Coordinates of C-alpha atoms in Angstrom, one line a residue:
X1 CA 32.8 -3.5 -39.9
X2 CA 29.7 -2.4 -42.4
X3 CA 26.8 -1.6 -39.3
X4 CA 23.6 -2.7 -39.9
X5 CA 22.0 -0.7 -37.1
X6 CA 23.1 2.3 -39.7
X7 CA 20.1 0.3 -41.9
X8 CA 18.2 -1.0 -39.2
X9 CA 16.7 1.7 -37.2
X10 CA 13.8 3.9 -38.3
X11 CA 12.8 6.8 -35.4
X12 CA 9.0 7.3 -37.9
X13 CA 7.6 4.7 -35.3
X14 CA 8.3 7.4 -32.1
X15 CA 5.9 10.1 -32.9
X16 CA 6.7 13.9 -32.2
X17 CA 10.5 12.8 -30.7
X18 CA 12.8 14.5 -33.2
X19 CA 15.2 15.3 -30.8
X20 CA 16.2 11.2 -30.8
X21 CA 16.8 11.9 -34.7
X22 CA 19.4 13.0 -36.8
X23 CA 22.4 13.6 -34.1
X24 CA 21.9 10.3 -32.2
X25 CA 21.2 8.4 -35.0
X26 CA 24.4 9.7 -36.2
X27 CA 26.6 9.6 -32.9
X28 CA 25.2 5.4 -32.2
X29 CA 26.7 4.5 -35.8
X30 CA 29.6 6.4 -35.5
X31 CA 30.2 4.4 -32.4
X32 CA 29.1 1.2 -33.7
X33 CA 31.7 1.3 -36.5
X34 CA 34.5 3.2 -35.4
X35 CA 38.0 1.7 -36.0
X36 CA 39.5 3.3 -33.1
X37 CA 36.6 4.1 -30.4
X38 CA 37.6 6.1 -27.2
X39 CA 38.3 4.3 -24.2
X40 CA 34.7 4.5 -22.8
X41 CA 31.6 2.7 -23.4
X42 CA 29.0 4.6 -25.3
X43 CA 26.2 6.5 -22.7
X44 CA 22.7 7.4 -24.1
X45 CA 20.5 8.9 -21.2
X46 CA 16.9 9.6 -22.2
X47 CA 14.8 11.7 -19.6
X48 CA 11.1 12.3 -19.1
X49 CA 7.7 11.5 -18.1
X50 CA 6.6 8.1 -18.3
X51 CA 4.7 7.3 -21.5
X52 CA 7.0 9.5 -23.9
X53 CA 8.8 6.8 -25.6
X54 CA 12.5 6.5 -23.5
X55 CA 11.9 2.5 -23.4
X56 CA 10.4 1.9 -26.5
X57 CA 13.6 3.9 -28.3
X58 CA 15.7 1.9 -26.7
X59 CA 14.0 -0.9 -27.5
X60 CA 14.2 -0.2 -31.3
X61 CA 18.5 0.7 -30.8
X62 CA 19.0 -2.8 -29.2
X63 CA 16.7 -4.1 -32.4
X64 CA 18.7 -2.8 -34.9
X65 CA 21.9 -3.7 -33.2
X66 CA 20.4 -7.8 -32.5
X67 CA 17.9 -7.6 -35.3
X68 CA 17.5 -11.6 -35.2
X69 CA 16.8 -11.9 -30.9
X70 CA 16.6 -8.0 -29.8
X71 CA 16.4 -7.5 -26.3
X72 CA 16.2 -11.2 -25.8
X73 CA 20.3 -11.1 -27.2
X74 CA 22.9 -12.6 -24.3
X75 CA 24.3 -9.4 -25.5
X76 CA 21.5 -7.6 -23.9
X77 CA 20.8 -6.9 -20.6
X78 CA 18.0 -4.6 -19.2
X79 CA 17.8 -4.2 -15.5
X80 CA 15.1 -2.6 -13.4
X81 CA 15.6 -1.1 -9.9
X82 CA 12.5 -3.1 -8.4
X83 CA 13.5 -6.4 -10.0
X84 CA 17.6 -6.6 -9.9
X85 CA 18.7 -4.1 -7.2
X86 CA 16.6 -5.2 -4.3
X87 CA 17.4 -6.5 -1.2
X88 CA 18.0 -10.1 -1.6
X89 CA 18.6 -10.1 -5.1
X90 CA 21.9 -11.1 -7.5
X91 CA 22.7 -7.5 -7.8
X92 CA 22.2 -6.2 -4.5
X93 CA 25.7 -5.6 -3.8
X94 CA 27.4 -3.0 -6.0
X95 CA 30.7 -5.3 -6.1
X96 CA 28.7 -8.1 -7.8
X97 CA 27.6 -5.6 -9.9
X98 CA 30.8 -4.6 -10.9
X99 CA 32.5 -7.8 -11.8
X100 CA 29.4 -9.0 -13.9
X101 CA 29.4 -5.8 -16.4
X102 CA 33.1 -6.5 -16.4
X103 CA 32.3 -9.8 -17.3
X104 CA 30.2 -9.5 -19.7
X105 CA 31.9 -6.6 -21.5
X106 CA 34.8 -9.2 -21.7
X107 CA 33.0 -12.0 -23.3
X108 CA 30.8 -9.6 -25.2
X109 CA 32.6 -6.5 -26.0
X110 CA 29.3 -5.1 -27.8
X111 CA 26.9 -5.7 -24.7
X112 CA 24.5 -3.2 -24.1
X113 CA 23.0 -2.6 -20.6
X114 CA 19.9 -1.1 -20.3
X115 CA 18.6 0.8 -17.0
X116 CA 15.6 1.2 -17.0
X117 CA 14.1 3.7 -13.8
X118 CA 17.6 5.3 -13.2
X119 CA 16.7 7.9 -10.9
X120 CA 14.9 4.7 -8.4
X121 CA 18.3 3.0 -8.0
X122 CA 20.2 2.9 -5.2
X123 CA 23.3 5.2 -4.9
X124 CA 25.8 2.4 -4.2
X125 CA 24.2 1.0 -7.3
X126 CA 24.5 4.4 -9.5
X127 CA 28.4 4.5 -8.2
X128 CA 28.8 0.7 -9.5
X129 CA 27.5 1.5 -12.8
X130 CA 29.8 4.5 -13.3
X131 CA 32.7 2.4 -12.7
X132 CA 31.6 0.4 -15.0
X133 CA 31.5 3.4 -17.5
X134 CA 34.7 4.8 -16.4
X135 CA 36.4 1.6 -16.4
X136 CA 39.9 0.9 -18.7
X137 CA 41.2 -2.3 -18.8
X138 CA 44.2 -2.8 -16.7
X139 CA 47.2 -4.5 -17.6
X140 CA 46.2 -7.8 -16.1
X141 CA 43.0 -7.8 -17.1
X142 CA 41.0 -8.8 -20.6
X143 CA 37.8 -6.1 -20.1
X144 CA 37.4 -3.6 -23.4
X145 CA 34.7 -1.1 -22.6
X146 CA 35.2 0.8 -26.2
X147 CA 32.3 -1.2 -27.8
X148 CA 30.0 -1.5 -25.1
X149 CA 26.6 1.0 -24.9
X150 CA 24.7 2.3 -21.5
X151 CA 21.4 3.0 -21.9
X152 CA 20.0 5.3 -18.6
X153 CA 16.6 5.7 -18.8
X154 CA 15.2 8.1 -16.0
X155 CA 12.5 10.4 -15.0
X156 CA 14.6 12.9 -13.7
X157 CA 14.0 16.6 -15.6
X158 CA 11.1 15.9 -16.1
X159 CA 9.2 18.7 -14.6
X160 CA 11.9 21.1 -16.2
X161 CA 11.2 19.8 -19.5
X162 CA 7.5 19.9 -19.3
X163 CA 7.8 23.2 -18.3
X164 CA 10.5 24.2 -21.1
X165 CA 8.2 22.3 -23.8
X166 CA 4.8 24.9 -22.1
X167 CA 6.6 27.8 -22.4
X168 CA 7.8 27.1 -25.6
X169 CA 4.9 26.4 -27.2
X170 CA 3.2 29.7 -25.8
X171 CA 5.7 32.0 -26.9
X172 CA 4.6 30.0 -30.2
X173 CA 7.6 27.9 -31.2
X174 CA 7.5 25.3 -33.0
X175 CA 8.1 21.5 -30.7
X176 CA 10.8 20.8 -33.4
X177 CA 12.6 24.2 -32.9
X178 CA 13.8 22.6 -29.4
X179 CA 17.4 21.3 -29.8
X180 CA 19.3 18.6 -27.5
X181 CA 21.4 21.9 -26.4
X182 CA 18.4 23.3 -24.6
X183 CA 17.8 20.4 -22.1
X184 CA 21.5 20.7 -21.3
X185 CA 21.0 22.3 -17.7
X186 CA 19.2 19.3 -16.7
X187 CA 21.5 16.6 -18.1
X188 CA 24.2 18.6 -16.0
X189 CA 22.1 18.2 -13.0
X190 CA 22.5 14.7 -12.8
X191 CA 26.0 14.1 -15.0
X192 CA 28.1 12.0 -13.6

């Protein structure tokens, strides 16, 4: 399958986030038009302070993925803690949860879910959305995870890679000297 997100996506409009360049750029299409993907979804998780750009990126992935509807795609599906995972609310109960990202990665085997405010959810809700990574189709069952993509988007690290980015910059490095390899003790923190 030719990918037109390979085309379609242009990091310019993020100013001073190289670190989303290059490698992920890379890894997304890979995924995207692999023959023979691995038996998991693929999992982007962007940290940091609010402001820095972790919704608008994903904003522009799903628009080169869906460039005629973006984030308005049925393949789409963003979720917020304060909105979906509520008391009350569709989602509140992780099992629901569960059978709908089953659902949906049956009937649309390239959805992409978006969480927004990761680190606000609810653990129930954090251990529902890793089955939902983890999850192989069974033997009596029609779900392919391969093509599907998490986005986690979360303010956790942040702190460590404010302070990472300061100390940096005194010891008079340049910002696009940091590589994805640096940040690694805080993506480890929270890797499930």
């Amino acid at each position: 399958m030719e990918c037109r997100f390979c085309y379609g996506l242009h990091f310019e409009e993020v100013f001073g986030q190289h670190l989303i360049d290059g490698e992920i750029l890379k890894d997304i299409s890979d995924h995207l038009t692999s023959k023979s993907p691995t038996f998991y979804p693929f999992v982007l998780s962007f940290h940091g302070g609010v402001g820095t750009g972790k919704s608008y990126v994903a904003k522009l992935i799903v628009e080169a993925i869906y460039p005629e509807l973006g984030v308005k795609s049925s393949n789409v599906h963003l979720f917020l803690p304060s909105l979906h995972f509520s008391n009350n609310k569709e989602f509140s109960s992780p099992t629901k949860l569960v059978e709908w990202i089953k659902e949906k990665m049956t009937y649309h085997p390239r959805s992409v879910f978006i969480f927004d405010e990761f680190d606000h959810l609810p653990t129930s809700i954090i251990h529902a959305i890793k089955f939902g990574i983890n999850y192989q189709r069974g033997s009596k069952d029609r779900v392919n995870a391969r093509r599907a993509i998490f986005i986690l988007i979360s303010g956790i690290g942040t702190d460590k890679i404010n302070q990472f980015v300061y100390d940096s910059i005194l010891n008079r490095n340049k910002r696009e000297d940091i590589s994805r390899n640096d940040f690694d003790d805080i993506d480890n923190y929270w890797r499930f």
